[in-house]
Amino acid sequence: MAAISISGLVKRFGRTTALDGLDLTVGEGEVHGFLGPNGSGKTTTIRVLLGLLRSDAGSVRLLGGDPWKDAVALHGRLAYVPGDVTLWPGITGGEVIDLLGRLRGERHRARRDELLDRFDLDPSKKARAYSKGNRQKVALVAALASDAELLLLDEPTSGLDPLMEAEFQRCVRRVREEGRTILLSSHILAEVEALCDRVSIVRLGRTVESGTLAELRHLTRTSISVETVRPITGLSGVHDAVVDDRHARFDVDDTQLEPVMRQLAALGVRSLTSTPPTLEEMFLRHYGPGNGAADGTGNGDGR
Amino acid sequence: MTGAGLLLRFDLRRDRAKLPWWIFGTALLFLIQSTQSQNMYGDPRELAGLRETIGANTAVVAMSGPAQLLETIGGEVVFEIFGFAAIVVALMNMFLVGRYTRGDEETGRAELVLAARVGRRAPVGAALLLALLADVVTGALVFAVLAGTGLPVGGSLLVAAAITGLGLLFAALTALAAQVFEHARAVYGAVGLFLGAAWTARAAGDAADSGLVWVSPIGWGQRTLPYVADRWWPVLLLLVTAVLLVVAALALLDRRDLGDGLVRSRPGRPYASRALGSATGLAWRLQRGSLAGWVVGVALLGVAYGSIGDSIEQFVADNPEVTAYLPGGADRIVDAYLALTVTVGALLAAAFGVSAALRARAEETSGRAEPILATTTSRTAWLGSHLTVALAGSGLVLLAAGLGEGLAYGLTVGDPGQAFRMAGAALVYLPAVWAVVAVAVLGIGWAARAAAVAGWTALGYCAVVELFADSFDLPGWVQRASPFVHLPEAPLEAVTAPPLLIVTAVAAALTLAGLAGFRRRDVGY
């Protein structure tokens, strides 16, 4: 059974349509990357999953329940890190972590203290004294200290430094080893590539790609740089080729890989490097110039 | 100071919606007091009567100011309103300067500004210039209002100067505190504490007729004795102190790092206490400070009201016009007076209740409700937690009003039992208090964006009906819309259960409807 299954989700705010038929399936035990530019509807989707917003159309199932009707019961099985963590100015980080744990009915002091140590967070500071990164750590520690089956993380590392980012990745891997599920909305593509089993890319409130990274790569081009024995002439089926006598660099559609390799083999290959497309390239292909959504602002505030 | 002019214009823009309220509010206080006092004690004989009854009452002198002021009608206006207006002006300056100095520094806005071609002293300079502007405009309006209502020009100018000087002193004090403390809240706390101490020293000094008043800047302001002795030198004292404070503030500013203070904020608890383990625990933690402030403030007001309860009979005999304001006319003057003043306490209790209920809305729009609602806390439990504080807290504020008034009145007439009688009388108004709070809850549930307007409008409506219905001759249906009208005017009228139960039922129905609406809507908008 899928931990999250959404199909045809529509959410409107007055005249703006934040979600316009979004689909998302997250299997149990998987780390699912949720990608999209600002305002594409990621946070709105997560708020629907939390039962904070009511969907206008489409079906949403969360851990086998209805996120609107069964909100309280489902919340006992999930933990959440908001994208923009606001805390109570006069309350310390340690108090917030304890409060959120108790409100979920849990108490894991040892794990909490270990996480505070890992993330190098001082729990006795009042929240007004925390930087953005430290506020985010408070929410992360609260979520990671729980036993929740499902973690909804909305851009959880956008304010963390590289050391903390590495710590975060270690924690996510541990959660995954325990067989728990994570929905990770993120802008940091390297992080998604390092952590996620499957990825969904949304744009203007709609899912435009979904699958494993390998599957997504299959739909794109591989970059090849080659040096041959004989001069290169008349290559067909390649894109953006730069040929300089016996050297060439070009992109090739994965479907054209075989015929192109034959041509190269006939010329006698001396060296060849092939680079699979990075997630960044895939991402830019969907949102980059010429795709009508280059400004990244999408359809408004997307809340 | 490079860039201070530009920042001043920017601060003015940021404050354009707030500052006028403070300034006009202060002028309005003087306008109301001047017209009211001249109507009531315009006759020298009435003023002489007042001097005898009120001037000899230590409690009233402690609440108001030196009895010498009662020599002239202008002095009487200053006697009644100056101490209160001083608090308003002090708070205006405190928030104004605090906001644009430590407040901006704490949020990181100052960093953005100071990274531009802006001098280190410019933000403080702009804030102080804005305060100067606000205080001068306030003074000008106060002068216009006092002189315009027929009081002598010289004395009116002195009142205005004293108000301006007091404002500047508190602006300068806040600028200094902003260099000392790391957080805006601590700055407000320190200046607020000083204000409270200044007021208390003045009250104690006036009551005992001792030199203690000279410790307090509010005392300096009152001892200008406008319209009576017209002393100008205490104004100079205010201004010189303000300048010295500014010099000290700038000296500290030049020696510290951005974001630093002399006093480091103390660390808090690394682990939550047992009390902070539920939504209600959190709501209590967030609101207990403001509740304590309201309880103390309203209790003090009750003490002020109660302390003149004994002289009210004589007072009304001298000033028959007052009966127009008192329910029940002249027959049972004291009870009528107690009923009216306890109603004021009830309106204030409702004001606390509305603000406490609207705190839930503020939590929601700031995004702080979200992590709580993402736990197993249901929506009803979350909103209910703030409602618990609003409903129970408003009861507590009301009780404080009654106890304070009863205690002070009881002490002046030698009957301590009055404390219990008045506490009971105050609680009779609780159903109406809850009904006003319920309107705000209904708004939170069904028209979230209009919730604040709904709550405060309901309160304002009740206040107008309660305090002015008789003197304005409002039509019956206008009055009946206020829940207060349906309750017995304790302790003047006999208390019966049915009206209390009916108003309670209406309040409960509105509250439940509001909760039902909140369960159905999107959260966070």
Coordinates of C-alpha atoms in Angstrom, one line a residue, chain A residues 11-13 44 47 50-54 68 71-73 75-76 78 80 82 86-96 98-100 102-105 109 112-113 123-126 128-129 303, chain B residues 106 183-185 265-279 281-282 285-286 359 363 365-379 519-525:
Chain A
K11 CA -6.9 23.5 -4.7
R12 CA -8.1 27.0 -5.4
F13 CA -7.7 30.2 -3.3
T44 CA 0.1 23.6 -0.6
R47 CA -0.8 21.4 3.8
L50 CA -1.8 17.6 6.9
G51 CA -5.5 18.4 6.7
L52 CA -4.9 22.1 7.2
L53 CA -6.4 22.8 3.8
R54 CA -9.4 21.1 2.3
W68 CA -9.1 15.9 6.3
A71 CA -6.4 14.4 10.7
V72 CA -5.8 13.8 14.4
A73 CA -5.4 10.0 14.1
H75 CA -1.0 13.1 12.8
G76 CA -0.1 10.6 15.5
L78 CA 3.6 11.5 11.0
Y80 CA 6.3 17.5 9.9
P82 CA 7.5 23.4 7.9
T86 CA 8.4 30.4 13.0
L87 CA 8.8 29.8 16.7
W88 CA 7.5 31.5 19.9
P89 CA 10.1 34.2 20.7
G90 CA 10.1 33.7 24.4
I91 CA 10.3 29.9 24.5
T92 CA 13.5 28.0 24.2
G93 CA 14.4 25.6 21.4
G94 CA 14.5 22.7 23.9
E95 CA 11.1 23.6 25.2
V96 CA 9.6 23.7 21.7
D98 CA 9.7 18.8 24.1
L99 CA 6.3 20.4 23.5
L100 CA 6.0 19.1 20.0
R102 CA 4.5 15.6 24.0
L103 CA 1.8 16.8 21.7
R104 CA 2.4 13.8 19.5
G105 CA 2.4 11.6 22.6
R109 CA 14.9 12.2 25.6
R112 CA 16.5 14.1 21.3
D113 CA 19.7 14.9 23.2
P123 CA 18.4 24.1 23.5
S124 CA 18.5 26.7 26.3
K125 CA 18.4 29.7 23.9
K126 CA 15.1 31.5 23.5
R128 CA 14.1 35.0 19.3
A129 CA 17.9 34.5 19.5
R303 CA 0.7 28.6 -0.1
Chain B
E106 CA 17.0 42.3 16.7
H183 CA 16.1 42.2 22.9
A184 CA 13.3 44.7 22.3
R185 CA 11.2 43.0 24.8
S265 CA 19.9 37.7 27.9
R266 CA 19.8 34.8 30.3
P267 CA 19.4 31.3 28.9
G268 CA 16.1 29.6 29.4
R269 CA 15.2 26.0 30.2
P270 CA 16.8 23.3 28.0
Y271 CA 13.9 21.0 28.8
A272 CA 10.2 21.9 28.9
S273 CA 8.6 21.9 32.3
R274 CA 5.7 19.6 33.0
A275 CA 3.3 22.5 32.5
L276 CA 4.3 22.9 28.9
G277 CA 3.0 19.6 27.7
S278 CA -0.3 20.4 26.0
A279 CA -1.9 23.0 23.8
G281 CA -0.1 24.7 28.5
L282 CA 1.3 26.5 25.6
R285 CA 2.6 30.2 28.7
L286 CA 2.0 32.6 25.8
R359 CA -4.2 35.7 20.0
E363 CA -0.8 32.4 16.0
T365 CA -1.4 33.9 10.5
S366 CA 2.2 33.9 11.8
G367 CA 2.4 30.2 11.0
R368 CA 3.0 29.1 14.6
A369 CA -0.3 27.2 14.7
E370 CA 0.8 24.9 11.9
P371 CA 3.3 22.8 13.8
I372 CA 0.8 22.4 16.7
L373 CA -2.0 21.4 14.4
A374 CA 0.3 18.9 12.6
T375 CA 0.4 16.9 15.9
T376 CA -2.5 15.0 17.4
T377 CA -3.9 18.2 18.7
S378 CA -7.3 18.6 17.1
R379 CA -8.5 22.0 15.8
R519 CA -13.3 22.9 12.0
R520 CA -14.5 23.4 8.5
R521 CA -12.2 26.0 7.1
D522 CA -8.7 26.2 5.7
V523 CA -6.1 27.0 8.4
G524 CA -3.5 29.6 7.8
Y525 CA -5.4 32.4 6.0

